[in-house]
Coordinates of C-alpha atoms and ligand atoms in Angstrom, one line a residue:
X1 CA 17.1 3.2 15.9
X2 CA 17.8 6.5 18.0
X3 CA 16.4 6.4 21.7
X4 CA 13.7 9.4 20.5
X5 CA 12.4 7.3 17.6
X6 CA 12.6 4.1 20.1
X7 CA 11.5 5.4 23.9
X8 CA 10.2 2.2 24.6
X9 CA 13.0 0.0 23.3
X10 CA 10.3 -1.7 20.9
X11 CA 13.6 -2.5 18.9
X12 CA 14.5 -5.3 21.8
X13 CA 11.3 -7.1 20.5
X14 CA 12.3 -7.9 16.9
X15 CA 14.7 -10.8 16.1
X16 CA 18.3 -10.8 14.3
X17 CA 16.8 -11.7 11.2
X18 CA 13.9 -9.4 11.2
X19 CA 16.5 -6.6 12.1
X20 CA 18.8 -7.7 9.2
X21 CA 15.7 -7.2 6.7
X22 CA 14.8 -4.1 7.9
X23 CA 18.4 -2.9 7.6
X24 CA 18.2 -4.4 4.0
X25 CA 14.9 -2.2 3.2
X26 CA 16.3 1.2 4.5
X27 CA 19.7 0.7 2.4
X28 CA 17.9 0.4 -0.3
X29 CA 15.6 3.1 0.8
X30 CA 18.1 5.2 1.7
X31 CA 20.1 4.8 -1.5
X32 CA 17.9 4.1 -4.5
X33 CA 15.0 6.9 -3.1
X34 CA 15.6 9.1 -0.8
X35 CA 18.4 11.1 -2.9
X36 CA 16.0 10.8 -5.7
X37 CA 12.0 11.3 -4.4
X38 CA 11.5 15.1 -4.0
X39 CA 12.3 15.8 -7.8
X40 CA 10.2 12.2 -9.0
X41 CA 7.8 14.0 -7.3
X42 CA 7.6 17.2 -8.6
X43 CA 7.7 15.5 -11.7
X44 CA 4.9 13.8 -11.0
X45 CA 6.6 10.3 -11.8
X46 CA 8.7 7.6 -10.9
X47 CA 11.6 5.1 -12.0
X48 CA 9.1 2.2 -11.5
X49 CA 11.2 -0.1 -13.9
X50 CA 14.5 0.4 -12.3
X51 CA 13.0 0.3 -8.8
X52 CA 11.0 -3.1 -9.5
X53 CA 14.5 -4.5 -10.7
X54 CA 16.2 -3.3 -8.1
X55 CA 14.1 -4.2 -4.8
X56 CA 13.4 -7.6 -7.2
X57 CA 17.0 -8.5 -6.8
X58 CA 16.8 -8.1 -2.8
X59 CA 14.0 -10.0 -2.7
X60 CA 11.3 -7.5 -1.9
X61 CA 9.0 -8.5 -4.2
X62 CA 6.0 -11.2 -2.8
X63 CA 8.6 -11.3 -0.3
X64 CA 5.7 -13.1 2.0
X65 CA 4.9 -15.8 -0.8
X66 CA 6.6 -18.5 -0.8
X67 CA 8.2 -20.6 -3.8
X68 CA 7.8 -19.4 -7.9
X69 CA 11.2 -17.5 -6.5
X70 CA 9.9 -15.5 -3.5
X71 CA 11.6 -15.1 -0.4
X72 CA 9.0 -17.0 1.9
X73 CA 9.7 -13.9 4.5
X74 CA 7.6 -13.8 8.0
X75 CA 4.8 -11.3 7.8
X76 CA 6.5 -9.0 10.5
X77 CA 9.6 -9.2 8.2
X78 CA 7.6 -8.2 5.3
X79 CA 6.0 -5.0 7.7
X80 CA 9.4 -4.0 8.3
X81 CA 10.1 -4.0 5.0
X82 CA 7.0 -1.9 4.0
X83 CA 7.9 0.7 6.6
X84 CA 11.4 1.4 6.1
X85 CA 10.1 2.0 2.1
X86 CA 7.3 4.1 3.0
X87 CA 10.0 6.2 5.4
X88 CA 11.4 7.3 2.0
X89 CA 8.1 7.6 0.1
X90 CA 4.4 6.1 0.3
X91 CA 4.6 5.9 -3.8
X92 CA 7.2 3.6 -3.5
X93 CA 5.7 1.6 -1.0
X94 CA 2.8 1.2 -2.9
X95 CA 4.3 0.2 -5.5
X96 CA 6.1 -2.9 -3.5
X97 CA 2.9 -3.9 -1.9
X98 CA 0.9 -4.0 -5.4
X99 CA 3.0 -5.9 -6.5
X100 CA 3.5 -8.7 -3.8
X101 CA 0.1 -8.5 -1.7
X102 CA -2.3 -7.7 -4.8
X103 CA -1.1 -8.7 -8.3
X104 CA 1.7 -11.3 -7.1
X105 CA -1.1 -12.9 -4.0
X106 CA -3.7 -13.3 -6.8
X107 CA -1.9 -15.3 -8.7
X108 CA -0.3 -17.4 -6.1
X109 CA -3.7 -17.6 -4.3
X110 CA -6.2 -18.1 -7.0
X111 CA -4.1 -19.2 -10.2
X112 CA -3.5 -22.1 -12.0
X113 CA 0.1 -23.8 -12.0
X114 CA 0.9 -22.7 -15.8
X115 CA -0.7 -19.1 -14.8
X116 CA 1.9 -19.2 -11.5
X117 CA 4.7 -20.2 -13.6
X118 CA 4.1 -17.8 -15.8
X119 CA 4.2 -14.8 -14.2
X120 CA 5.4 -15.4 -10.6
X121 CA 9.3 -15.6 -10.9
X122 CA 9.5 -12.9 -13.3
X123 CA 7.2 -10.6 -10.9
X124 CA 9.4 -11.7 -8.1
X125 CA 12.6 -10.7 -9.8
X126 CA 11.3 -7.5 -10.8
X127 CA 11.4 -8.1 -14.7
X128 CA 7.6 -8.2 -15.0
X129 CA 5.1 -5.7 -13.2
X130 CA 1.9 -6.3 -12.1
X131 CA -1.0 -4.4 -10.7
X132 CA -4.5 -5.5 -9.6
X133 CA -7.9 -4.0 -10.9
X134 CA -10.9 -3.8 -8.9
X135 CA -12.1 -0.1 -8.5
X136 CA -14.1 1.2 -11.1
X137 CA -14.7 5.4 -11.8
X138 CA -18.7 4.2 -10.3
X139 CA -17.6 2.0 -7.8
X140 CA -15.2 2.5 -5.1
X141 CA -15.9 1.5 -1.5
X142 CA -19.2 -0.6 -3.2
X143 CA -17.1 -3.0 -5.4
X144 CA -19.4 -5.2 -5.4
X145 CA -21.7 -2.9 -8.0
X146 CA -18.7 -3.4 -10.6
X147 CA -19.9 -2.9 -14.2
X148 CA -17.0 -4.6 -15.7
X149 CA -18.1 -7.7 -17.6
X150 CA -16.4 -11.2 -18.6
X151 CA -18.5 -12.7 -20.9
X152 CA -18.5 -16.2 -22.7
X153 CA -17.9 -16.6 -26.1
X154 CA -17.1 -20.0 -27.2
X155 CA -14.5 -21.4 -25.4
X156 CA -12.9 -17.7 -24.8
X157 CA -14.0 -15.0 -22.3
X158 CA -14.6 -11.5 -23.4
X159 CA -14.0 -8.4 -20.8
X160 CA -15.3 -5.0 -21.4
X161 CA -15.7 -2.0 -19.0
X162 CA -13.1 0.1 -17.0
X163 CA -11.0 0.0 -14.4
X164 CA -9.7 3.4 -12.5
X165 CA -6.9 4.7 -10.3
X166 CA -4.9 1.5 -10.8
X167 CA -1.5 1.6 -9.2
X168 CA 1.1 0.5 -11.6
X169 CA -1.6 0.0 -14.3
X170 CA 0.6 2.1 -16.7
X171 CA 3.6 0.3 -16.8
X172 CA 2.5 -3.0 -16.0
X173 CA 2.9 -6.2 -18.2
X174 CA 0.0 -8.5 -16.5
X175 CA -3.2 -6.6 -15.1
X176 CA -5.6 -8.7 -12.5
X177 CA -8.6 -7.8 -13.6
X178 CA -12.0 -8.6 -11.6
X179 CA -14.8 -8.5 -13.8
X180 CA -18.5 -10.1 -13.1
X181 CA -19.6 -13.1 -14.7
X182 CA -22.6 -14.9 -15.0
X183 CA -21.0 -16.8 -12.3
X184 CA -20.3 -14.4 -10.2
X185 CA -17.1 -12.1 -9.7
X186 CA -14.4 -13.9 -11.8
X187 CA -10.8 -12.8 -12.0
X188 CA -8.6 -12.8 -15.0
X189 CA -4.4 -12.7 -15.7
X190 CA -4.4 -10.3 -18.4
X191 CA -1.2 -9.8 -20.4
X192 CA -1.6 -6.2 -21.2
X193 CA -0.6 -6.5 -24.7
X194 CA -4.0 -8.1 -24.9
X195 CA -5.7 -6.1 -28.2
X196 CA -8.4 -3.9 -26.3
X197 CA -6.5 -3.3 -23.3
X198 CA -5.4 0.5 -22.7
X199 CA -4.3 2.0 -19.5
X200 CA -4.0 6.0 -19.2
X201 CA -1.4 7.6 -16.9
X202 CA -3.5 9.8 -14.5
X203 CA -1.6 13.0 -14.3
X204 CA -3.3 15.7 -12.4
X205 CA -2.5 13.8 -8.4
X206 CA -1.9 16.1 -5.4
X207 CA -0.6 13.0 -3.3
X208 CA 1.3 9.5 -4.3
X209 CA 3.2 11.7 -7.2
X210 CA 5.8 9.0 -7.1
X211 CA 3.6 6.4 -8.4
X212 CA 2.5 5.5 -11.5
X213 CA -1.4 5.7 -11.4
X214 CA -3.6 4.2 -14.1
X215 CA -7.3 4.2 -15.9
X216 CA -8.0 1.2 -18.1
X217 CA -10.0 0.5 -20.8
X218 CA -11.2 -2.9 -21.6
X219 CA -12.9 -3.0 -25.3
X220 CA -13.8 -6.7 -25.4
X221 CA -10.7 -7.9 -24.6
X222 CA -10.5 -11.8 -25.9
X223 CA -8.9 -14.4 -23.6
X224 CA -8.5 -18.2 -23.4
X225 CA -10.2 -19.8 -20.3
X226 CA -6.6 -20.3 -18.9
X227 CA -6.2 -16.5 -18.4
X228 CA -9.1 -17.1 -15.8
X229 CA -8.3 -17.1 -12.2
X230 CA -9.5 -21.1 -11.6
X231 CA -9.7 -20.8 -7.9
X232 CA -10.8 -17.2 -7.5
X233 CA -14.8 -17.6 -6.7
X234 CA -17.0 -14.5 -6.1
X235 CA -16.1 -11.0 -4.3
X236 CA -14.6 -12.9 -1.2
X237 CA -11.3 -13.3 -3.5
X238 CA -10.5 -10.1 -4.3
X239 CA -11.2 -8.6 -0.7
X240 CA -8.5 -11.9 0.8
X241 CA -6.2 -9.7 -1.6
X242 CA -7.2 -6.3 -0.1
X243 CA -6.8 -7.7 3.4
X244 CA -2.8 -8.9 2.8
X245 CA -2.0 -5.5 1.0
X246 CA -3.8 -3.6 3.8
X247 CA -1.3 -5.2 6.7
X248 CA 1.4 -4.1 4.5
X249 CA -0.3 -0.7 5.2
X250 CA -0.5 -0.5 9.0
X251 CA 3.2 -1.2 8.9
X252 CA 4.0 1.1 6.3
X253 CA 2.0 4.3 7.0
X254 CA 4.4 4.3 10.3
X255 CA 7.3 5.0 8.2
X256 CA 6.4 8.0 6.6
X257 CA 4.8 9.1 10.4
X258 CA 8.8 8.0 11.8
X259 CA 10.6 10.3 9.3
X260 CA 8.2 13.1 9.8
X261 CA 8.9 13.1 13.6
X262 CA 12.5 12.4 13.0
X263 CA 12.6 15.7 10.6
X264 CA 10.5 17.6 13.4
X265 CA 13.1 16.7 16.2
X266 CA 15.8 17.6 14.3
X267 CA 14.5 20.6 13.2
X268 CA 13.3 21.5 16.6
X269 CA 16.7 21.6 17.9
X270 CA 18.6 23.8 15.4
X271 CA 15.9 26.4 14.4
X272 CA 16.0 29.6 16.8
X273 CA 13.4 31.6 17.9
X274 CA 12.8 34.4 20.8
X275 CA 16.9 33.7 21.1
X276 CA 16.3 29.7 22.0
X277 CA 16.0 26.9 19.8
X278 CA 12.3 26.0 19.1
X279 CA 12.9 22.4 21.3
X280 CA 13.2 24.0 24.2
X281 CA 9.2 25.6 24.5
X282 CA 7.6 23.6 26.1
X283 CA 4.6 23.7 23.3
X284 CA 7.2 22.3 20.9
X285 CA 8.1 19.7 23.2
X286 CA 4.2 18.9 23.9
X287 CA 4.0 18.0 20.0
X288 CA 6.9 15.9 20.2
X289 CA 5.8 13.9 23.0
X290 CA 2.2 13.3 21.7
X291 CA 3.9 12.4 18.3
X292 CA 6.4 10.0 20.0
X293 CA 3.7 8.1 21.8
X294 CA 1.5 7.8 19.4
X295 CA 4.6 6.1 16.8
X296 CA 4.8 3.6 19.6
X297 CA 1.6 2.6 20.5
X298 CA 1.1 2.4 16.0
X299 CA 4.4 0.0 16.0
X300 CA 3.2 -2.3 19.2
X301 CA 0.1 -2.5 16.8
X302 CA 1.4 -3.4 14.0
X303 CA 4.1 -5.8 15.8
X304 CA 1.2 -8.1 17.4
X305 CA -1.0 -8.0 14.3
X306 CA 2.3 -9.1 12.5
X307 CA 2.5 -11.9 15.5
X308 CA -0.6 -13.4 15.2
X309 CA -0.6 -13.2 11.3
X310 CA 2.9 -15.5 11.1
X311 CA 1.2 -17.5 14.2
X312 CA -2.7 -18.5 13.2
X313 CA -4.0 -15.6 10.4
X314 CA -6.2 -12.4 11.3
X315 CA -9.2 -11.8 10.4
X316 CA -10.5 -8.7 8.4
X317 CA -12.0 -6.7 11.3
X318 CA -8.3 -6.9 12.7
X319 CA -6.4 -5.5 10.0
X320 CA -8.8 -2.9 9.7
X321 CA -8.4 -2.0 12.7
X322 CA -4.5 -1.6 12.3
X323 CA -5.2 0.4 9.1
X324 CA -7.8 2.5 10.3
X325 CA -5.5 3.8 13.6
X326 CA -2.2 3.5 12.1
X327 CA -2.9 6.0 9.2
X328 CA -5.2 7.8 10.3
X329 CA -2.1 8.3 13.6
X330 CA 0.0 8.7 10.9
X331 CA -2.0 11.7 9.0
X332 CA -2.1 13.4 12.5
X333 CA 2.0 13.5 12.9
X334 CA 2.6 14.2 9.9
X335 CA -0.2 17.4 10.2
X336 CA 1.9 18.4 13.9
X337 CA 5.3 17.9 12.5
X338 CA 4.5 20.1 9.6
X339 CA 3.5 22.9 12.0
X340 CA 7.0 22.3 13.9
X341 CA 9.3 23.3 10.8
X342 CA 6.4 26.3 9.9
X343 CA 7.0 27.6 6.3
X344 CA 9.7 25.2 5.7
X345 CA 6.9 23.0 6.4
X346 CA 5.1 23.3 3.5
X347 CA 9.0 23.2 0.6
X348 CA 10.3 20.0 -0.6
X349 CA 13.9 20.9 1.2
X350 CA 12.1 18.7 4.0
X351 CA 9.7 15.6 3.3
X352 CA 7.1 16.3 5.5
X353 CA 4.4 18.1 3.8
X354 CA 5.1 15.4 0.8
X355 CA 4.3 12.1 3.3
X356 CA 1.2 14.4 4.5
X357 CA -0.3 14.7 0.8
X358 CA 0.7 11.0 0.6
X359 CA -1.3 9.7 3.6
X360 CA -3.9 11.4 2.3
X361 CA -4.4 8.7 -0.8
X362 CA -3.2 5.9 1.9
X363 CA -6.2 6.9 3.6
X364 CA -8.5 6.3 0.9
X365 CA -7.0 3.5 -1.0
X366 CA -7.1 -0.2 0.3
X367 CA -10.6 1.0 2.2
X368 CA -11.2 4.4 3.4
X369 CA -12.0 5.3 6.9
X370 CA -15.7 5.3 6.5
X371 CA -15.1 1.4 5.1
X372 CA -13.0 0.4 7.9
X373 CA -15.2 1.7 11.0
X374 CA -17.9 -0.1 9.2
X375 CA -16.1 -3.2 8.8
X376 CA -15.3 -2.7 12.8
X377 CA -18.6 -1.9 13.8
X378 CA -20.1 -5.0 11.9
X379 CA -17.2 -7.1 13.5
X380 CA -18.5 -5.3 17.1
X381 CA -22.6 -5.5 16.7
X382 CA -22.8 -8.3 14.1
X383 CA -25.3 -5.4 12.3
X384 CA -23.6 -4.8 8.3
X385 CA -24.4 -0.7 8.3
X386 CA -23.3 -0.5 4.7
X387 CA -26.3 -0.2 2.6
X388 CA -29.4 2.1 3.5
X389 CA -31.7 -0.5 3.6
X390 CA -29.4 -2.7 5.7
X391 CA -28.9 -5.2 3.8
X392 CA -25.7 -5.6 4.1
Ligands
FAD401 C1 -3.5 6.8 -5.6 C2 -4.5 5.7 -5.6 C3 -4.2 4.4 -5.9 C4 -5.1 3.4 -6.0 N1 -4.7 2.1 -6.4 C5 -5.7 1.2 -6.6 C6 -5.3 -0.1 -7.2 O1 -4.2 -0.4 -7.4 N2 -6.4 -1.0 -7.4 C7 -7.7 -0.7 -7.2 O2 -8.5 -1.5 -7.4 N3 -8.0 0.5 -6.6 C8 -7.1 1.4 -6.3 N4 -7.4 2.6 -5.8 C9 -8.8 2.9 -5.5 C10 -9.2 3.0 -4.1 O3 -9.2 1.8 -3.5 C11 -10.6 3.8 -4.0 O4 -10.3 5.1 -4.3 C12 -11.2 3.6 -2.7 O5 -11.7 2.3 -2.5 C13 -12.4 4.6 -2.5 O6 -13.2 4.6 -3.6 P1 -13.7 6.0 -4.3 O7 -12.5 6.8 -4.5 O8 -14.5 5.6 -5.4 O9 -14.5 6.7 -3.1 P2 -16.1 6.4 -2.8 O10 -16.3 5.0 -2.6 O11 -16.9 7.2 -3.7 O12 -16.1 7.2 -1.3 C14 -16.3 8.6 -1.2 C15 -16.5 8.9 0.3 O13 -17.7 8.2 0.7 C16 -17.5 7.4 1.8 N5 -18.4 6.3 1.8 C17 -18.6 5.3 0.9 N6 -19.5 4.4 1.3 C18 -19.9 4.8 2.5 C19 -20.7 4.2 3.5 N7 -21.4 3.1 3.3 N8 -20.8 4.8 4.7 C20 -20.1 6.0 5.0 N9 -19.3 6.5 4.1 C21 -19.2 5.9 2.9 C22 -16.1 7.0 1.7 O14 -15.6 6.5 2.9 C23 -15.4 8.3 1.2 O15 -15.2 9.1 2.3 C24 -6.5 3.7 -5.6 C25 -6.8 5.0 -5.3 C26 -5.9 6.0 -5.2 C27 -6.3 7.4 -4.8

């Protein structure tokens, strides 16, 4: 890491092996995306086949879970990981962490032995893709309204409802689908081949281009009790899956921030203006500083949350708390570095103004904001302030 990108020599805190996976992660970063991401995105899509196989055979995928042919990698590896692919493209990040801390962690978590044989080492190689279904088009932040329905039928379970803005939903071979039962909130493998199962490519995104975003459709789709998630009770399972993709987050949202101000320095010292390069006012330099600081204080963040996760676990107000500052930080460099490179700001010669529209969907997905000062102000008064009536 260059001494701008690194003032504090945060790089002395990591380990050999930790530094070895990172340097894995931007290789593969650097040669299987970067070259490639400005034209998937104007396209609007993404090689998520080829990139599955290929960050599968480095052992990217569920690189945190252990056996069924996962790497068994600390969590600090795994945020390493997640930020050198984000510093290439937030898409492609998301498309690693669906996989591993959603679809992969659901199945590892909450599934049976024959359901984790099934699935897992193909995930983990890549062959097979995942993705994980819990929003609905009426019920985002609330998830706990869901419509979606698993009912009984003999010794089958029938599912019918929806499922929106699904990462990977379009290409994926198994969906986890969460679905409400008389039970309670029940989750279900579904091969997505199942007869009733549809999943829509949404088209018209401003941000995440380079990731395939899905509706689905679920028109009583039949399945045998052994496509049910056995030890996935109530809403508490799917949010334990939310809160392992959303460390994956606080690591990664610094990645696109570091290649933003990395593009901004760079910048800043060749472009001329008023017969100096733009560097050298001190306005400039004010941004770059402000930027600088706040990349640190994100990565010392993220680094002890990555500690105490491989030491004794965190608990949901603390990963909030690293996704609510480290995107939100992240948003705000990206804005500031944007402004440096001024109408070359806003072309895809530089990525800046991509990892901006990016962030944007960062920030919402995984818990907006709103959701996370919520969870933190809960965590702070012991007073839920998510319902009107307060009840919760
Ligand atoms: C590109 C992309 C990929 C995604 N991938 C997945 C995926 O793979 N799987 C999946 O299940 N979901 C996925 N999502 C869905 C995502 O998690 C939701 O968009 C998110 O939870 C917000 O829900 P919503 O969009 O319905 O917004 P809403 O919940 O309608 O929120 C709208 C606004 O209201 C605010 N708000 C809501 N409730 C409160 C409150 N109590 N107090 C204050 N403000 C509040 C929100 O913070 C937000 O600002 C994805 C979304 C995007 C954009």
């Amino acid at each position: 890491m260059t001494a701008p990108l690194d003032l504090l020599d945060l790089d002395s805190l990591l380990s050999d092996e930790e530094r070895d996976v990172r340097e894995l992660a931007r290789r593969v970063a650097d040669e299987r995306v970067r070259p490639f991401v400005a034209d998937w995105y104007e396209r609007g899509e993404a090689p998520v086949r080829e990139l599955a196989a290929e960050f599968g055979k480095l052992g990217l995928l569920g690189m945190h879970l252990t056996g069924y042919g996962c790497a068994g990698a600390s969590a600090v590896s795994y945020g390493l990981a997640c930020m050198e692919l984000e510093a290439a493209d937030s898409g492609v990040r998301s498309l690693v962490s669906v996989q591993g801390s959603l679809a992969m962690y659901a199945i590892w978590k909450y599934g049976s032995e024959e359901q984790k044989q099934r699935w897992l080492p193909g995930m983990a190689a890549g062959e097979l893709i995942g993705c994980f279904g819990l929003t609905e088009s009426d019920h985002g932040s609330d998830p706990a309204t869901m419509a979606t329905r698993a009912r009984r039928d003999g010794a089958d379970w029938v599912l019918t409802g929806g499922k929106m803005w699904i990462t990977n939903a379009p290409v994926a071979d198994v969906a986890v689908i969460w679905a409400r039962a008389e039970e309670g909130v029940a989750g279900f493998a579904v091969p997505t081949d199942s007869p009733g199962f549809a999943a829509r490519e949404i088209k018209q995104k401003m941000s995440l281009r380079a990731s395939s975003t899905g509706e689905i459709t679920l028109d009583d789709v039949r399945l045998p009790d052994s496509a049910r998630l056995p030890e996935a009770r109530g809403l508490k399972a799917p949010l334990s899956c939310l809160t392992e993709a959303r460390f994956g987050i606080i690591w990664g949202a610094l990645g696109a921030a570091r290649d933003c101000l990395a593009t901004a320095i760079d910048y800043a010292g060749s472009r001329e203006q008023f017969g100096r390069p733009i560097a050298g006012f001190q306005l400039t330099q004010a941004k770059l500083a402000d930027m600088a600081l706040e990349l640190q204080k994100g990565f010392l963040l993220a680094l002890h949350l990555g500690r105490r996760h491989d030491a004794v676990g965190l608990r949901p107000e603390q990963v909030s708390a690293g996704k609510l500052n480290n995107v939100r930080e992240a948003i705000a460099i990206a804005r500031e570095a944007r402004t440096i490179l001024g109408g070359d700001g806003i072309t895809d010669d530089y990525p800046v103004m991509r990892h901006m529209a990016n962030l944007e969907a960062v920030r919402t997905y995984e818990g907006t904001d709103e959701v996370h000062t919520l969870i933190l102000g809960n965590a702070i008064t012991g007073v839920p302030a998510f319902r009107a009536d307060g009840s919760g």
